[in-house]
PDB file of C-alpha atoms and ligand atoms in Angstrom:
ATOM      1  CA  MET A   1       0.111  -0.015   0.214  1.00  0.00           C
ATOM      2  CA  ILE A   2       1.221   3.244  -0.910  1.00  0.00           C
ATOM      3  CA  ILE A   3       1.025   6.342   1.479  1.00  0.00           C
ATOM      4  CA  LEU A   4      -0.300   9.508   0.112  1.00  0.00           C
ATOM      5  CA  LYS A   5       1.053  12.207   1.939  1.00  0.00           C
ATOM      6  CA  SER A   6      -0.875  15.277   3.186  1.00  0.00           C
ATOM      7  CA  GLU A   7       0.663  19.044   2.515  1.00  0.00           C
ATOM      8  CA  ASP A   8       1.457  19.318   6.288  1.00  0.00           C
ATOM      9  CA  GLU A   9       3.263  15.519   6.275  1.00  0.00           C
ATOM     10  CA  ILE A  10       4.973  16.862   3.180  1.00  0.00           C
ATOM     11  CA  LYS A  11       6.421  19.785   5.173  1.00  0.00           C
ATOM     12  CA  LYS A  12       8.062  17.551   7.797  1.00  0.00           C
ATOM     13  CA  ILE A  13       9.684  15.388   5.070  1.00  0.00           C
ATOM     14  CA  ALA A  14      10.787  18.664   3.658  1.00  0.00           C
ATOM     15  CA  LEU A  15      12.360  19.566   6.920  1.00  0.00           C
ATOM     16  CA  ALA A  16      14.117  16.398   7.587  1.00  0.00           C
ATOM     17  CA  SER A  17      15.556  16.469   3.989  1.00  0.00           C
ATOM     18  CA  ARG A  18      16.907  19.642   4.586  1.00  0.00           C
ATOM     19  CA  ILE A  19      19.035  18.620   7.257  1.00  0.00           C
ATOM     20  CA  VAL A  20      20.028  15.826   4.984  1.00  0.00           C
ATOM     21  CA  ALA A  21      20.972  18.261   2.279  1.00  0.00           C
ATOM     22  CA  GLU A  22      22.678  20.739   4.695  1.00  0.00           C
ATOM     23  CA  ALA A  23      24.847  17.785   5.658  1.00  0.00           C
ATOM     24  CA  LEU A  24      25.794  16.681   2.252  1.00  0.00           C
ATOM     25  CA  ARG A  25      26.549  20.235   1.399  1.00  0.00           C
ATOM     26  CA  LEU A  26      28.964  20.692   4.330  1.00  0.00           C
ATOM     27  CA  LEU A  27      30.773  17.592   3.626  1.00  0.00           C
ATOM     28  CA  GLU A  28      32.026  18.939   0.738  1.00  0.00           C
ATOM     29  CA  GLN A  29      34.169  20.643   2.580  1.00  0.00           C
ATOM     30  CA  MET A  30      34.903  18.246   5.220  1.00  0.00           C
ATOM     31  CA  ILE A  31      35.708  15.226   3.235  1.00  0.00           C
ATOM     32  CA  ALA A  32      39.634  14.938   2.141  1.00  0.00           C
ATOM     33  CA  PRO A  33      42.507  12.753   2.332  1.00  0.00           C
ATOM     34  CA  GLY A  34      43.624  11.587   5.921  1.00  0.00           C
ATOM     35  CA  ILE A  35      40.116  11.794   7.276  1.00  0.00           C
ATOM     36  CA  THR A  36      38.427   8.521   8.641  1.00  0.00           C
ATOM     37  CA  THR A  37      34.860   7.369   7.892  1.00  0.00           C
ATOM     38  CA  LYS A  38      34.324   7.608  11.847  1.00  0.00           C
ATOM     39  CA  ASP A  39      35.224  11.446  11.505  1.00  0.00           C
ATOM     40  CA  VAL A  40      32.776  11.602   8.889  1.00  0.00           C
ATOM     41  CA  GLU A  41      29.888   9.741  11.322  1.00  0.00           C
ATOM     42  CA  ILE A  42      31.156  12.116  14.229  1.00  0.00           C
ATOM     43  CA  TYR A  43      30.637  15.423  11.801  1.00  0.00           C
ATOM     44  CA  VAL A  44      27.033  14.483  10.850  1.00  0.00           C
ATOM     45  CA  GLU A  45      25.928  13.375  13.898  1.00  0.00           C
ATOM     46  CA  LYS A  46      26.797  16.871  15.110  1.00  0.00           C
ATOM     47  CA  ILE A  47      24.873  18.616  12.176  1.00  0.00           C
ATOM     48  CA  ILE A  48      21.770  16.589  12.566  1.00  0.00           C
ATOM     49  CA  LYS A  49      21.796  17.117  16.414  1.00  0.00           C
ATOM     50  CA  GLU A  50      22.364  20.834  16.186  1.00  0.00           C
ATOM     51  CA  ARG A  51      19.040  20.853  14.014  1.00  0.00           C
ATOM     52  CA  ASN A  52      17.213  18.994  16.640  1.00  0.00           C
ATOM     53  CA  GLY A  53      16.942  16.034  14.202  1.00  0.00           C
ATOM     54  CA  VAL A  54      18.056  12.585  14.983  1.00  0.00           C
ATOM     55  CA  PRO A  55      19.812   9.907  12.955  1.00  0.00           C
ATOM     56  CA  ALA A  56      17.160   7.728  11.180  1.00  0.00           C
ATOM     57  CA  PHE A  57      19.383   4.636  10.441  1.00  0.00           C
ATOM     58  CA  LYS A  58      21.053   4.235  13.799  1.00  0.00           C
ATOM     59  CA  GLY A  59      19.283   0.847  14.893  1.00  0.00           C
ATOM     60  CA  TYR A  60      17.508   0.252  11.752  1.00  0.00           C
ATOM     61  CA  ARG A  61      17.023  -3.714  11.509  1.00  0.00           C
ATOM     62  CA  GLY A  62      20.100  -3.790  13.819  1.00  0.00           C
ATOM     63  CA  TYR A  63      22.115  -1.298  11.819  1.00  0.00           C
ATOM     64  CA  PRO A  64      24.911   0.038  13.794  1.00  0.00           C
ATOM     65  CA  ALA A  65      25.908   3.764  12.911  1.00  0.00           C
ATOM     66  CA  SER A  66      24.234   7.237  12.056  1.00  0.00           C
ATOM     67  CA  LEU A  67      25.111   6.884   8.384  1.00  0.00           C
ATOM     68  CA  CYS A  68      26.542   4.754   5.497  1.00  0.00           C
ATOM     69  CA  ALA A  69      29.996   5.356   4.457  1.00  0.00           C
ATOM     70  CA  SER A  70      30.996   3.300   1.215  1.00  0.00           C
ATOM     71  CA  VAL A  71      34.053   3.802  -0.412  1.00  0.00           C
ATOM     72  CA  ASN A  72      35.377   2.967  -3.947  1.00  0.00           C
ATOM     73  CA  ASN A  73      34.106  -0.967  -4.101  1.00  0.00           C
ATOM     74  CA  GLU A  74      31.774  -0.838  -1.432  1.00  0.00           C
ATOM     75  CA  ILE A  75      28.274  -0.060  -2.951  1.00  0.00           C
ATOM     76  CA  VAL A  76      26.251   0.822   0.025  1.00  0.00           C
ATOM     77  CA  HIS A  77      25.777   0.114   3.954  1.00  0.00           C
ATOM     78  CA  GLY A  78      29.701   0.758   4.718  1.00  0.00           C
ATOM     79  CA  ILE A  79      29.711   1.356   8.516  1.00  0.00           C
ATOM     80  CA  PRO A  80      31.989   4.233   9.696  1.00  0.00           C
ATOM     81  CA  SER A  81      35.130   3.096  11.282  1.00  0.00           C
ATOM     82  CA  LYS A  82      38.365   4.443  12.550  1.00  0.00           C
ATOM     83  CA  LYS A  83      40.160   2.352  10.736  1.00  0.00           C
ATOM     84  CA  LYS A  84      39.045   3.493   7.435  1.00  0.00           C
ATOM     85  CA  MET A  85      40.956   6.178   6.239  1.00  0.00           C
ATOM     86  CA  LEU A  86      40.323   7.904   2.931  1.00  0.00           C
ATOM     87  CA  LYS A  87      43.152   8.627   0.552  1.00  0.00           C
ATOM     88  CA  GLU A  88      43.923  10.920  -2.492  1.00  0.00           C
ATOM     89  CA  GLY A  89      41.909   9.251  -5.497  1.00  0.00           C
ATOM     90  CA  ASP A  90      39.360   7.211  -3.347  1.00  0.00           C
ATOM     91  CA  ILE A  91      35.640   7.715  -3.859  1.00  0.00           C
ATOM     92  CA  ILE A  92      32.978   8.013  -1.036  1.00  0.00           C
ATOM     93  CA  GLY A  93      29.637   7.439  -0.749  1.00  0.00           C
ATOM     94  CA  ILE A  94      27.729   8.999   2.076  1.00  0.00           C
ATOM     95  CA  ASP A  95      23.877   8.022   2.653  1.00  0.00           C
ATOM     96  CA  ILE A  96      21.947   9.913   5.432  1.00  0.00           C
ATOM     97  CA  GLY A  97      18.352   9.437   7.018  1.00  0.00           C
ATOM     98  CA  VAL A  98      16.829  12.185   9.048  1.00  0.00           C
ATOM     99  CA  ILE A  99      13.765  12.182  11.678  1.00  0.00           C
ATOM    100  CA  TYR A 100      12.440  15.375  12.375  1.00  0.00           C
ATOM    101  CA  LYS A 101       9.119  15.518  13.885  1.00  0.00           C
ATOM    102  CA  GLY A 102       8.322  11.867  12.841  1.00  0.00           C
ATOM    103  CA  PHE A 103       9.037  12.210   9.446  1.00  0.00           C
ATOM    104  CA  ILE A 104      12.049  11.027   7.540  1.00  0.00           C
ATOM    105  CA  GLY A 105      14.286  12.660   4.745  1.00  0.00           C
ATOM    106  CA  ASP A 106      16.586  10.124   3.044  1.00  0.00           C
ATOM    107  CA  GLY A 107      19.591  11.207   0.762  1.00  0.00           C
ATOM    108  CA  ALA A 108      23.029  10.031  -0.424  1.00  0.00           C
ATOM    109  CA  ARG A 109      25.901  11.525  -2.667  1.00  0.00           C
ATOM    110  CA  THR A 110      29.006  10.083  -3.868  1.00  0.00           C
ATOM    111  CA  TYR A 111      32.258  12.369  -3.393  1.00  0.00           C
ATOM    112  CA  PRO A 112      35.793  12.435  -4.959  1.00  0.00           C
ATOM    113  CA  VAL A 113      38.373  12.339  -2.215  1.00  0.00           C
ATOM    114  CA  GLY A 114      41.144  14.811  -3.446  1.00  0.00           C
ATOM    115  CA  ARG A 115      41.994  14.540  -7.161  1.00  0.00           C
ATOM    116  CA  VAL A 116      40.567  11.369  -8.594  1.00  0.00           C
ATOM    117  CA  SER A 117      41.092   9.686 -12.135  1.00  0.00           C
ATOM    118  CA  GLU A 118      38.997  11.319 -15.380  1.00  0.00           C
ATOM    119  CA  GLU A 119      37.152   7.463 -15.185  1.00  0.00           C
ATOM    120  CA  THR A 120      36.701   7.957 -11.847  1.00  0.00           C
ATOM    121  CA  GLN A 121      35.014  11.132 -12.581  1.00  0.00           C
ATOM    122  CA  ARG A 122      32.974  10.026 -15.116  1.00  0.00           C
ATOM    123  CA  LEU A 123      31.556   7.045 -13.236  1.00  0.00           C
ATOM    124  CA  LEU A 124      30.329   9.676 -10.530  1.00  0.00           C
ATOM    125  CA  GLU A 125      28.835  12.016 -13.395  1.00  0.00           C
ATOM    126  CA  VAL A 126      26.921   9.415 -14.977  1.00  0.00           C
ATOM    127  CA  ALA A 127      25.602   8.169 -11.684  1.00  0.00           C
ATOM    128  CA  GLU A 128      24.519  11.469 -10.551  1.00  0.00           C
ATOM    129  CA  THR A 129      22.942  12.284 -13.852  1.00  0.00           C
ATOM    130  CA  SER A 130      21.241   8.811 -14.098  1.00  0.00           C
ATOM    131  CA  LEU A 131      19.579   9.897 -10.503  1.00  0.00           C
ATOM    132  CA  TYR A 132      18.176  13.434 -12.627  1.00  0.00           C
ATOM    133  CA  GLN A 133      16.810  11.090 -15.248  1.00  0.00           C
ATOM    134  CA  GLY A 134      14.819   9.077 -13.318  1.00  0.00           C
ATOM    135  CA  ILE A 135      13.418  11.977 -11.160  1.00  0.00           C
ATOM    136  CA  GLU A 136      12.579  13.456 -14.583  1.00  0.00           C
ATOM    137  CA  LYS A 137      10.266  10.650 -14.923  1.00  0.00           C
ATOM    138  CA  ALA A 138       8.590  10.852 -11.577  1.00  0.00           C
ATOM    139  CA  SER A 139       5.619  12.855 -12.472  1.00  0.00           C
ATOM    140  CA  ALA A 140       1.699  11.514 -11.598  1.00  0.00           C
ATOM    141  CA  SER A 141       0.293   9.085 -14.013  1.00  0.00           C
ATOM    142  CA  ASN A 142       3.591   7.641 -15.091  1.00  0.00           C
ATOM    143  CA  ARG A 143       4.701   4.424 -13.268  1.00  0.00           C
ATOM    144  CA  VAL A 144       7.343   3.423 -10.745  1.00  0.00           C
ATOM    145  CA  SER A 145       8.886   1.261 -13.837  1.00  0.00           C
ATOM    146  CA  ASP A 146       9.240   4.697 -15.948  1.00  0.00           C
ATOM    147  CA  ILE A 147      11.703   5.792 -13.230  1.00  0.00           C
ATOM    148  CA  SER A 148      13.603   2.397 -13.367  1.00  0.00           C
ATOM    149  CA  HIS A 149      13.904   2.321 -17.030  1.00  0.00           C
ATOM    150  CA  ALA A 150      15.268   5.746 -17.573  1.00  0.00           C
ATOM    151  CA  ILE A 151      18.172   5.354 -14.683  1.00  0.00           C
ATOM    152  CA  GLN A 152      18.995   1.753 -16.109  1.00  0.00           C
ATOM    153  CA  SER A 153      18.814   2.901 -19.668  1.00  0.00           C
ATOM    154  CA  TYR A 154      21.275   5.945 -19.279  1.00  0.00           C
ATOM    155  CA  VAL A 155      23.474   3.937 -16.951  1.00  0.00           C
ATOM    156  CA  GLU A 156      24.484   1.056 -19.567  1.00  0.00           C
ATOM    157  CA  LYS A 157      24.290   3.544 -22.543  1.00  0.00           C
ATOM    158  CA  ASN A 158      27.476   5.225 -20.612  1.00  0.00           C
ATOM    159  CA  GLY A 159      28.890   1.461 -20.351  1.00  0.00           C
ATOM    160  CA  TYR A 160      28.333   0.924 -16.536  1.00  0.00           C
ATOM    161  CA  SER A 161      25.522  -1.528 -14.748  1.00  0.00           C
ATOM    162  CA  VAL A 162      23.195  -0.961 -12.040  1.00  0.00           C
ATOM    163  CA  VAL A 163      22.530  -3.058  -8.826  1.00  0.00           C
ATOM    164  CA  ARG A 164      19.979  -5.085  -8.591  1.00  0.00           C
ATOM    165  CA  ALA A 165      19.887  -6.406  -5.288  1.00  0.00           C
ATOM    166  CA  PHE A 166      19.131  -3.035  -3.644  1.00  0.00           C
ATOM    167  CA  VAL A 167      16.156  -0.641  -4.776  1.00  0.00           C
ATOM    168  CA  GLY A 168      14.805   2.851  -3.945  1.00  0.00           C
ATOM    169  CA  HIS A 169      11.647   2.875  -2.045  1.00  0.00           C
ATOM    170  CA  GLY A 170       8.533   5.315  -0.343  1.00  0.00           C
ATOM    171  CA  VAL A 171       9.670   7.173   2.597  1.00  0.00           C
ATOM    172  CA  GLY A 172       7.446   8.984   5.610  1.00  0.00           C
ATOM    173  CA  ARG A 173       7.153   7.859   8.806  1.00  0.00           C
ATOM    174  CA  SER A 174       9.012   4.582   7.848  1.00  0.00           C
ATOM    175  CA  LEU A 175      12.085   4.842   6.286  1.00  0.00           C
ATOM    176  CA  HIS A 176      11.298   2.057   3.893  1.00  0.00           C
ATOM    177  CA  GLU A 177       7.779   1.961   2.289  1.00  0.00           C
ATOM    178  CA  ASP A 178       5.864   1.398  -0.628  1.00  0.00           C
ATOM    179  CA  PRO A 179       6.699   1.189  -3.543  1.00  0.00           C
ATOM    180  CA  GLN A 180       9.846  -0.253  -4.353  1.00  0.00           C
ATOM    181  CA  ILE A 181      11.588   1.464  -6.843  1.00  0.00           C
ATOM    182  CA  PRO A 182      14.161  -0.858  -8.948  1.00  0.00           C
ATOM    183  CA  ASN A 183      16.866   0.775 -10.824  1.00  0.00           C
ATOM    184  CA  TYR A 184      16.125  -1.354 -13.923  1.00  0.00           C
ATOM    185  CA  GLY A 185      12.894  -2.553 -15.748  1.00  0.00           C
ATOM    186  CA  VAL A 186      10.753  -1.974 -18.379  1.00  0.00           C
ATOM    187  CA  PRO A 187       8.537   1.129 -18.955  1.00  0.00           C
ATOM    188  CA  ASN A 188       5.328   1.633 -18.014  1.00  0.00           C
ATOM    189  CA  THR A 189       4.640  -1.159 -15.658  1.00  0.00           C
ATOM    190  CA  GLY A 190       4.110  -1.331 -11.608  1.00  0.00           C
ATOM    191  CA  PRO A 191       1.926   1.186  -9.725  1.00  0.00           C
ATOM    192  CA  ARG A 192       1.011   4.671 -11.213  1.00  0.00           C
ATOM    193  CA  LEU A 193       2.412   7.823  -9.334  1.00  0.00           C
ATOM    194  CA  ARG A 194       0.116  10.261  -7.943  1.00  0.00           C
ATOM    195  CA  LYS A 195       0.806  13.451  -6.231  1.00  0.00           C
ATOM    196  CA  GLY A 196       1.924  13.341  -2.632  1.00  0.00           C
ATOM    197  CA  MET A 197       3.663  10.178  -3.176  1.00  0.00           C
ATOM    198  CA  VAL A 198       7.156  10.688  -1.541  1.00  0.00           C
ATOM    199  CA  LEU A 199      10.108   8.649  -2.889  1.00  0.00           C
ATOM    200  CA  ALA A 200      13.663   8.114  -2.337  1.00  0.00           C
ATOM    201  CA  ILE A 201      14.998   7.075  -5.635  1.00  0.00           C
ATOM    202  CA  GLU A 202      18.697   5.586  -5.627  1.00  0.00           C
ATOM    203  CA  PRO A 203      20.695   4.501  -8.126  1.00  0.00           C
ATOM    204  CA  MET A 204      23.993   2.456  -7.506  1.00  0.00           C
ATOM    205  CA  VAL A 205      25.924   2.397 -10.373  1.00  0.00           C
ATOM    206  CA  ASN A 206      28.964  -0.199 -10.990  1.00  0.00           C
ATOM    207  CA  ALA A 207      31.855   0.192 -12.805  1.00  0.00           C
ATOM    208  CA  GLY A 208      31.904  -3.419 -13.792  1.00  0.00           C
ATOM    209  CA  THR A 209      29.302  -6.112 -13.173  1.00  0.00           C
ATOM    210  CA  SER A 210      26.054  -5.595 -11.343  1.00  0.00           C
ATOM    211  CA  ASP A 211      26.993  -8.363  -9.033  1.00  0.00           C
ATOM    212  CA  VAL A 212      26.829  -7.941  -4.938  1.00  0.00           C
ATOM    213  CA  VAL A 213      28.511  -9.702  -2.325  1.00  0.00           C
ATOM    214  CA  VAL A 214      27.848  -8.885   1.237  1.00  0.00           C
ATOM    215  CA  MET A 215      30.546  -8.892   3.836  1.00  0.00           C
ATOM    216  CA  LYS A 216      30.893 -10.730   7.000  1.00  0.00           C
ATOM    217  CA  ASP A 217      29.676  -7.728   9.103  1.00  0.00           C
ATOM    218  CA  GLY A 218      26.375  -8.263   7.490  1.00  0.00           C
ATOM    219  CA  TRP A 219      25.592  -5.002   5.984  1.00  0.00           C
ATOM    220  CA  THR A 220      28.700  -3.773   3.755  1.00  0.00           C
ATOM    221  CA  ALA A 221      27.609  -4.495   0.064  1.00  0.00           C
ATOM    222  CA  VAL A 222      30.534  -4.682  -2.057  1.00  0.00           C
ATOM    223  CA  THR A 223      31.096  -5.085  -6.082  1.00  0.00           C
ATOM    224  CA  ALA A 224      31.518  -8.688  -6.726  1.00  0.00           C
ATOM    225  CA  ASP A 225      34.590  -7.754  -9.266  1.00  0.00           C
ATOM    226  CA  GLY A 226      35.955  -5.344  -6.706  1.00  0.00           C
ATOM    227  CA  MET A 227      35.561  -2.837  -9.046  1.00  0.00           C
ATOM    228  CA  LEU A 228      34.025   0.905  -8.055  1.00  0.00           C
ATOM    229  CA  SER A 229      30.434   1.807  -7.385  1.00  0.00           C
ATOM    230  CA  ALA A 230      28.611   5.316  -6.919  1.00  0.00           C
ATOM    231  CA  HIS A 231      25.393   5.874  -5.327  1.00  0.00           C
ATOM    232  CA  PHE A 232      23.339   8.882  -5.338  1.00  0.00           C
ATOM    233  CA  GLU A 233      20.077   9.443  -3.624  1.00  0.00           C
ATOM    234  CA  HIS A 234      17.524  11.879  -3.236  1.00  0.00           C
ATOM    235  CA  THR A 235      14.006  12.302  -1.641  1.00  0.00           C
ATOM    236  CA  ILE A 236      11.292  13.701  -4.055  1.00  0.00           C
ATOM    237  CA  VAL A 237       7.524  14.262  -3.940  1.00  0.00           C
ATOM    238  CA  VAL A 238       5.112  13.571  -6.942  1.00  0.00           C
ATOM    239  CA  THR A 239       3.160  16.788  -7.545  1.00  0.00           C
ATOM    240  CA  ASP A 240       1.118  17.470 -10.445  1.00  0.00           C
ATOM    241  CA  ASP A 241       3.916  19.502 -12.217  1.00  0.00           C
ATOM    242  CA  LYS A 242       7.537  18.368 -11.991  1.00  0.00           C
ATOM    243  CA  PRO A 243       8.833  16.553  -8.913  1.00  0.00           C
ATOM    244  CA  GLN A 244       9.977  18.800  -5.820  1.00  0.00           C
ATOM    245  CA  ILE A 245      13.467  17.576  -4.715  1.00  0.00           C
ATOM    246  CA  LEU A 246      13.697  17.542  -0.814  1.00  0.00           C
ATOM    247  CA  THR A 247      17.230  16.926  -0.287  1.00  0.00           C
ATOM    248  CA  ARG A 248      18.856  19.503  -2.179  1.00  0.00           C
ATOM    249  CA  LEU A 249      19.409  22.975  -1.274  1.00  0.00           C
TER     250      LEU A 249
HETATM  251  N1  LIG B   1      19.273   5.005   2.045  1.00  0.00           N
HETATM  252  C1  LIG B   1      19.539   3.542   2.437  1.00  0.00           C
HETATM  253  C2  LIG B   1      18.288   2.498   2.341  1.00  0.00           C
HETATM  254  O1  LIG B   1      17.220   3.081   1.911  1.00  0.00           O
HETATM  255  C3  LIG B   1      19.934   3.515   3.661  1.00  0.00           C
HETATM  256  C4  LIG B   1      19.437   2.870   4.638  1.00  0.00           C
HETATM  257  S1  LIG B   1      21.006   1.972   5.412  1.00  0.00           S
HETATM  258  C5  LIG B   1      20.199   1.220   6.803  1.00  0.00           C
HETATM  259  O2  LIG B   1      18.385   1.248   2.112  1.00  0.00           O
HETATM  260  F1  LIG B   1      21.169   0.880   7.984  1.00  0.00           F
HETATM  261  F2  LIG B   1      19.319   2.071   7.398  1.00  0.00           F
HETATM  262  F3  LIG B   1      19.610   0.190   6.651  1.00  0.00           F
HETATM  263 CO1  LIG B   2      16.955   4.993   0.470  1.00  0.00          CO
END
């Protein structure tokens, strides 16, 4: 069942999402060679608290941290660690969920650490653009798979693969609501999109194969071939006009 949100509920999701957006913006200056993924978590926790939000991921299905930090071949759900130090040329995906007044915003971005190779930069650009290709299709009366198909075709046209093991989702009082939003599919199938739906669209784009392995920690998902992966996510609202992106300043 897909929950349609009232204007008042959308306002709360927008406030939660704004905190996510501010944290993702502030990280542009913070992420650099020599910091650890734990440093990132501590920094973001402070930003969220200062704004009276609560990290949405901590404790979710037993997840042990306030955000996900996924480096290089890690796709999603990397657990912050004092032992994981960033170095020049790495990429790091940061995924943040915030609860504000009972409602959740969810967003992610993959950052270059210092200078990265041209090929790495291209992966980041294709992954981010694929998110916007998907968002563009998130208009009322389109269907869920129109989003999926737009993402997949853009990514594959550019020589990369989309991860199938994880999907985007509805978001609201709960982090994961219906519908599921795969990053692949044929157009014009699945639920119809309606005004008031709030969706977290989140392509994960691999430089090589789409296959995933989950590490022994039970969370960290890595590429099966060890190649790079990039992840971008926005929380958006379906309206009668263009979708509104909530996790962007
Ligand atoms: N944005 C991710 C998702 O929607 C992050 C969830 S991490 C978890 O799946 F720990 F909360 F599961
Ligand atoms: Co999400």
